[in-house]
XYZ file of C-alpha atoms in Angstrom:
442
model
C -34.639 46.885 -14.823
C -31.571 47.805 -12.556
C -31.466 44.808 -10.851
C -31.840 42.303 -13.853
C -28.848 43.814 -15.232
C -26.537 43.549 -11.849
C -27.878 39.765 -12.093
C -26.714 39.425 -15.411
C -23.746 40.917 -15.120
C -22.280 38.738 -12.602
C -23.524 35.453 -14.018
C -21.185 36.628 -16.742
C -18.303 37.608 -15.667
C -18.342 35.454 -12.443
C -19.538 31.959 -13.558
C -17.918 30.062 -11.625
C -19.238 31.422 -8.311
C -22.993 32.165 -9.603
C -25.008 28.895 -8.645
C -24.625 26.334 -5.866
C -22.311 24.040 -5.170
C -18.065 24.591 -3.600
C -16.078 25.752 -5.377
C -12.220 26.478 -4.284
C -11.073 30.183 -4.982
C -7.869 31.880 -5.067
C -9.376 34.968 -3.079
C -11.052 33.318 -0.396
C -9.986 30.982 2.694
C -11.777 27.660 3.048
C -11.787 25.733 6.582
C -11.671 22.134 7.262
C -14.019 20.703 10.001
C -11.473 17.232 11.238
C -11.373 16.105 14.340
C -7.630 15.515 16.576
C -9.040 11.982 17.080
C -8.743 11.007 13.304
C -6.177 8.452 12.887
C -2.735 9.581 11.299
C -2.506 8.316 7.810
C -6.147 10.652 8.261
C -4.408 13.741 9.317
C -1.077 12.670 6.909
C -3.181 13.049 3.737
C -4.620 16.772 5.576
C -1.298 17.717 5.380
C -0.421 16.621 1.637
C -3.719 18.542 0.687
C -2.960 21.781 2.365
C 0.419 21.379 0.505
C -1.440 20.673 -3.049
C -3.776 23.163 -2.059
C -1.156 25.937 -1.512
C 0.493 25.413 -4.438
C -2.459 25.209 -7.024
C -3.975 28.371 -5.840
C -1.624 30.013 -3.314
C -3.584 30.079 -0.535
C -3.590 28.592 3.623
C -6.299 25.712 4.003
C -7.380 26.255 7.741
C -8.525 23.700 10.105
C -11.269 23.761 13.140
C -13.152 20.850 14.502
C -16.400 23.091 15.117
C -17.815 24.979 11.596
C -15.870 24.991 7.977
C -17.012 24.844 4.915
C -15.347 21.274 4.797
C -16.478 18.082 6.658
C -13.941 15.577 6.953
C -14.444 11.731 8.723
C -14.417 8.410 9.406
C -17.605 7.095 9.864
C -18.298 7.239 13.716
C -15.971 10.281 14.097
C -17.254 12.521 12.958
C -21.370 13.461 13.524
C -20.918 16.820 11.534
C -19.406 15.217 8.846
C -22.139 12.407 9.019
C -25.271 14.565 9.100
C -24.772 15.438 5.236
C -24.483 11.815 3.814
C -27.547 9.993 3.423
C -28.156 6.737 5.577
C -28.017 4.526 2.378
C -24.985 5.732 1.355
C -22.966 5.627 4.669
C -24.524 1.893 4.839
C -23.252 1.434 1.216
C -19.720 2.597 2.932
C -19.822 0.334 5.420
C -19.787 -2.413 3.433
C -16.600 -1.821 1.700
C -12.774 -1.488 3.379
C -10.700 1.800 2.429
C -14.182 3.616 0.819
C -15.432 7.085 0.111
C -17.649 9.198 -0.704
C -17.062 12.624 -1.703
C -20.284 15.051 -1.874
C -21.436 18.839 -2.016
C -24.746 19.662 0.141
C -25.181 22.815 1.056
C -22.998 24.717 0.059
C -20.089 22.157 2.128
C -18.011 20.248 0.358
C -17.880 16.709 2.500
C -15.529 13.264 2.624
C -16.344 10.201 4.425
C -14.480 7.372 4.422
C -15.614 3.837 5.812
C -11.602 3.460 7.646
C -9.042 5.339 7.573
C -7.320 5.111 4.619
C -10.754 5.337 3.273
C -10.551 8.681 4.502
C -7.027 9.569 3.623
C -7.940 8.653 -0.218
C -11.040 10.515 -0.542
C -8.571 13.956 1.287
C -6.152 13.338 -1.853
C -8.607 12.373 -4.053
C -9.113 16.182 -3.764
C -5.318 16.715 -4.487
C -6.380 14.707 -7.617
C -9.243 17.060 -9.008
C -7.537 20.128 -8.701
C -4.903 18.946 -10.583
C -1.913 17.590 -8.706
C -0.668 14.135 -10.119
C 0.035 11.661 -7.591
C 3.689 11.896 -9.369
C 3.773 15.530 -8.586
C 7.229 14.524 -6.850
C 8.605 11.729 -8.475
C 8.063 11.826 -11.963
C 8.127 15.793 -11.727
C 5.080 16.339 -13.227
C 5.026 19.868 -12.787
C 1.020 21.653 -11.111
C -0.738 24.524 -12.710
C -2.038 27.002 -10.700
C -5.633 27.887 -11.051
C -7.965 30.334 -9.969
C -10.570 28.253 -8.838
C -12.063 25.256 -8.753
C -16.110 24.183 -8.371
C -18.087 21.118 -7.723
C -21.678 21.900 -8.350
C -24.381 20.923 -5.646
C -24.943 17.103 -5.497
C -21.847 15.942 -6.686
C -21.251 12.833 -5.265
C -19.158 10.177 -5.756
C -17.474 6.771 -3.756
C -15.267 4.036 -4.757
C -13.453 1.480 -2.980
C -10.724 -0.808 -4.189
C -11.096 -3.913 -6.529
C -8.116 -5.324 -5.723
C -7.583 -5.701 -0.969
C -3.738 -5.710 -0.316
C -1.939 -3.555 -3.230
C 1.801 -2.597 -4.012
C 4.965 -2.510 -4.573
C 8.084 -4.533 -3.705
C 11.466 -2.789 -3.986
C 13.712 -5.023 -5.202
C 17.651 -5.898 -7.235
C 18.173 -1.886 -5.588
C 21.624 -2.005 -5.507
C 22.398 0.387 -8.514
C 19.208 2.986 -8.067
C 17.513 3.405 -5.065
C 19.659 2.368 -2.670
C 23.121 4.614 -3.173
C 20.348 7.518 -4.150
C 19.745 7.233 -0.832
C 22.203 6.897 1.531
C 24.699 9.080 -0.624
C 21.926 11.747 -2.196
C 18.294 11.953 -0.728
C 19.377 11.466 2.638
C 23.455 11.543 3.073
C 24.358 8.443 5.682
C 27.867 6.532 7.104
C 25.556 3.722 6.986
C 26.702 2.474 3.848
C 23.134 1.386 2.164
C 21.133 2.962 4.304
C 18.239 3.708 3.068
C 16.268 5.544 6.171
C 12.486 7.205 6.679
C 12.855 10.682 4.721
C 13.604 8.290 1.794
C 10.430 5.647 2.311
C 8.625 8.512 3.619
C 8.998 9.483 -0.282
C 7.539 6.605 -1.436
C 4.713 5.503 0.691
C 3.617 9.044 -0.042
C 3.503 8.225 -3.656
C 1.607 4.572 -2.174
C -0.569 7.201 -0.593
C -1.492 8.868 -3.639
C -1.826 5.987 -6.234
C -4.180 4.353 -3.423
C -1.665 1.298 -2.525
C -1.677 -0.067 0.838
C 0.772 -2.150 0.698
C 5.367 -2.368 0.615
C 7.546 -5.089 0.517
C 10.924 -3.151 1.607
C 14.496 -4.119 0.025
C 15.445 -7.226 1.024
C 19.733 -7.178 -1.004
C 22.229 -7.022 1.164
C 23.953 -3.872 -0.720
C 21.391 -2.776 1.731
C 20.118 -2.225 5.289
C 17.576 -3.920 6.566
C 14.210 -2.201 6.815
C 13.487 -2.601 10.844
C 17.004 -2.121 11.496
C 17.377 1.946 10.818
C 15.351 4.236 12.852
C 12.303 5.967 12.073
C 11.761 3.412 9.100
C 8.377 2.047 10.763
C 7.050 4.776 12.138
C 6.845 6.613 8.650
C 5.087 3.652 7.684
C 2.359 4.070 10.359
C 2.178 7.870 9.222
C 1.387 6.813 5.658
C -1.183 4.059 6.659
C 1.879 1.432 4.648
C 1.183 -1.758 5.247
C 4.327 -3.722 5.417
C 4.703 -7.324 4.552
C 7.625 -9.374 2.843
C 8.779 -11.217 0.268
C 8.673 -15.048 -0.536
C 12.075 -15.936 1.561
C 11.679 -13.075 4.376
C 9.172 -14.924 6.623
C 8.183 -13.692 9.926
C 8.401 -9.510 8.980
C 12.843 -10.755 9.223
C 15.004 -9.797 6.230
C 16.611 -13.486 6.445
C 19.405 -12.220 4.231
C 21.012 -9.160 6.217
C 19.951 -9.982 9.669
C 20.092 -14.033 9.975
C 24.003 -13.340 10.150
C 23.912 -10.932 13.403
C 20.582 -11.965 14.790
C 20.406 -15.746 14.164
C 22.720 -18.310 16.070
C 23.834 -21.595 13.742
C 22.425 -22.601 10.434
C 19.507 -21.014 8.885
C 17.650 -24.521 9.179
C 13.840 -25.308 10.724
C 14.989 -28.814 10.621
C 17.761 -29.598 12.190
C 17.984 -26.014 14.129
C 14.295 -25.108 14.732
C 14.523 -23.382 18.792
C 16.996 -20.780 17.120
C 14.778 -20.421 13.837
C 11.452 -19.994 15.895
C 13.419 -17.475 17.792
C 15.093 -15.431 15.328
C 11.064 -14.628 13.998
C 9.691 -14.552 17.698
C 11.964 -11.846 18.063
C 10.638 -9.322 14.853
C 7.100 -10.668 15.665
C 7.235 -9.549 19.524
C 8.746 -6.043 18.279
C 5.957 -5.235 15.780
C 2.391 -5.902 17.290
C 0.423 -3.616 16.682
C 1.280 -2.931 13.474
C -0.841 -3.231 10.198
C 1.871 -5.799 8.761
C 1.417 -8.861 6.539
C 2.076 -11.644 7.863
C 4.900 -13.623 4.511
C 4.752 -17.544 5.824
C 6.304 -20.475 5.253
C 10.433 -20.544 4.879
C 12.825 -21.142 1.972
C 16.698 -20.510 2.054
C 18.676 -17.576 3.469
C 17.889 -15.773 0.266
C 16.272 -17.044 -2.606
C 16.629 -20.745 -2.669
C 15.259 -23.697 -1.207
C 15.180 -24.210 2.203
C 17.646 -25.572 3.927
C 17.605 -29.393 5.606
C 14.819 -31.050 3.763
C 16.300 -32.540 0.230
C 13.141 -33.309 -1.692
C 9.656 -31.898 -2.287
C 8.280 -34.686 0.486
C 10.750 -33.421 2.446
C 10.143 -29.873 2.135
C 6.428 -30.456 1.901
C 6.375 -32.425 5.614
C 8.846 -29.503 7.353
C 7.101 -26.966 5.394
C 3.651 -27.845 7.547
C 5.161 -28.054 10.921
C 6.460 -24.171 9.949
C 2.539 -22.795 9.602
C 1.757 -24.969 12.191
C 4.438 -23.019 14.437
C 4.169 -19.613 12.886
C 0.221 -19.215 13.373
C 0.865 -20.329 16.970
C 3.438 -17.694 16.869
C 0.913 -15.070 15.695
C -1.638 -15.997 17.621
C 0.751 -15.655 20.863
C 1.916 -12.061 20.184
C -0.235 -10.284 17.573
C -3.946 -11.570 18.167
C -5.238 -14.500 19.771
C -7.889 -14.881 16.710
C -5.263 -15.613 14.085
C -7.337 -15.641 11.266
C -8.111 -11.645 11.828
C -3.986 -11.436 10.776
C -3.440 -11.007 7.273
C -1.075 -13.715 5.931
C -0.072 -14.570 3.165
C 2.046 -17.868 1.373
C 3.672 -17.516 -2.054
C 4.486 -20.398 -3.671
C 7.640 -18.824 -5.784
C 9.643 -21.602 -7.603
C 10.287 -24.833 -6.413
C 7.342 -24.260 -3.517
C 4.769 -24.260 -6.191
C 6.039 -27.991 -6.781
C 6.050 -28.589 -3.180
C 2.017 -26.899 -2.907
C 0.805 -29.012 -6.216
C 1.799 -31.953 -4.181
C -0.893 -31.503 -1.508
C 0.780 -29.099 1.061
C -2.411 -27.785 3.316
C -2.173 -23.857 3.707
C -4.791 -22.825 6.234
C -7.872 -21.152 4.677
C -7.898 -17.646 5.641
C -4.291 -17.211 4.725
C -3.900 -15.835 0.904
C -2.512 -17.149 -1.303
C 0.102 -15.706 -3.687
C 0.887 -16.936 -7.197
C 3.781 -15.628 -9.139
C 4.633 -15.312 -12.982
C 7.765 -17.541 -14.464
C 9.710 -14.037 -13.626
C 8.901 -12.906 -17.296
C 5.431 -11.522 -16.902
C 3.715 -15.232 -17.553
C 1.384 -16.070 -14.792
C 2.191 -19.806 -13.866
C -1.209 -20.456 -12.204
C -4.196 -19.116 -11.285
C -6.741 -20.526 -8.944
C -8.791 -23.132 -9.637
C -12.324 -22.893 -7.996
C -11.187 -24.710 -4.827
C -8.809 -21.773 -4.322
C -10.981 -18.847 -5.452
C -13.691 -20.673 -2.578
C -10.458 -19.770 0.487
C -11.283 -17.097 3.518
C -8.186 -15.652 2.530
C -8.030 -15.458 -1.439
C -5.519 -14.884 -3.892
C -3.543 -13.289 -5.020
C -0.566 -12.415 -8.002
C 3.234 -11.082 -7.150
C 4.355 -10.394 -10.538
C 7.678 -8.976 -12.080
C 8.248 -5.892 -13.474
C 11.858 -6.034 -13.071
C 14.075 -8.938 -12.354
C 18.064 -9.919 -11.459
C 18.810 -13.634 -12.150
C 19.348 -16.610 -14.349
C 19.734 -17.168 -16.838
C 19.084 -13.623 -18.090
C 18.112 -9.804 -15.767
C 16.130 -7.134 -17.203
C 16.346 -4.267 -14.850
C 15.294 -0.723 -14.500
C 13.573 0.279 -17.856
C 10.022 -0.770 -19.295
C 10.838 -4.459 -20.799
C 7.288 -5.532 -20.600
C 4.953 -4.345 -22.506
C 1.760 -3.030 -21.221
C -0.807 -4.829 -23.121
C 0.646 -8.018 -21.669
C 0.955 -7.213 -17.629
C -2.530 -5.876 -18.294
C -3.295 -8.738 -20.238
C -2.083 -10.853 -17.755
C -3.398 -9.395 -14.136
C -6.764 -8.987 -15.921
C -7.255 -12.847 -15.931
C -5.451 -13.174 -13.456
C -8.134 -11.258 -11.732
C -10.882 -12.351 -13.776
C -9.842 -15.501 -12.708
C -10.504 -14.676 -9.064
C -6.733 -13.517 -7.493
C -8.469 -9.976 -6.129
C -6.522 -10.024 -2.251
C -3.661 -8.873 -3.381
C -1.027 -7.365 -5.924
C 2.583 -7.180 -5.490
C 4.657 -5.108 -8.524
C 8.078 -6.046 -8.294
C 10.000 -2.635 -9.510
C 13.750 -2.500 -9.318
C 13.728 1.656 -9.509
C 10.499 3.896 -8.871
C 11.525 7.621 -10.734
C 11.481 5.517 -14.372
């Protein structure tokens, strides 16, 4: 009778701890088992979760490569984590990029990812579970203290993205992000510099939101991304693919960099050798990084290409441009060029050139655009949906240009955004989504 009464009291007073499962508690440490050989972004995500854990439970989260309560790993890098997972679940993970499994077995918490980003997303899923918003810094979202949080024995969630590349384009940065960065957040004597401290905050938000792609700011008011030391390394730390806008082929900020690194006019038709040299320098520099190469060519800054006046001349030039760019990628990045992420963006007049029959390699993603006011101009047809490279959307919720601009505030109605993007997804634009944002804070 005495034992029964004690058992009942324990069950009443400590109901969270009475049954099997995994419990985070503010009166007990937990230890994470993780290999040092995990990719950098995995360790970055764990550092973020450790900070969140302290903020919620006021306890330290320890790490070990031997024994512990939590096992974290990427498939093939942590056998101790995999031994808790059913073979069918491991096979399911292997079928998807950036997938993760969070499960509880034998009172242990296991996080297993199909690749480095999947593992990182799985770790930060724990932050969401314990109540930390992805917007905890940018939107000043408060973190609530907790005494405990429990996952029941047998808990399992397996998740993976439905869009392969997804992220934001920092655009129209003149009055918001740029001055805040170089005057306030990381003061710099270089006017317009958006440095690694600012980008670390942006990339942390993207990682928490499970976004993986970033197009850096590209106006003349800001220093080009790759000209600021530490920016590239920060992107690598957070596992972010760096791409570039429709008028910035081959990872070059043409608007800012041609005037210092180019020779003559930015005119592929009449100055091909120097234009190719300009692109080649950056491609050689970035070999080995996670990049998405924008192909094609437009003007120095958001205008039609130079040296080709008619649409037919533009089509002929673009055909040769694509050939030269692909050869450059094969030479410096990967001989199997089809394994390198590439995108072609039929923006403004380039859409007219494409519709004239421009042939884009099958493995290159086609990124369709809205009309700058939230209405998508083209959805992939059956032939385009069958392409190996797939399709995507470049969508504005901020715009600076004729006939009138809308910046900063939420001009686009959420219902319109949903309707347009849902339609795009249903019509096969599922490989890349880029959102043009004038600023992040609002």
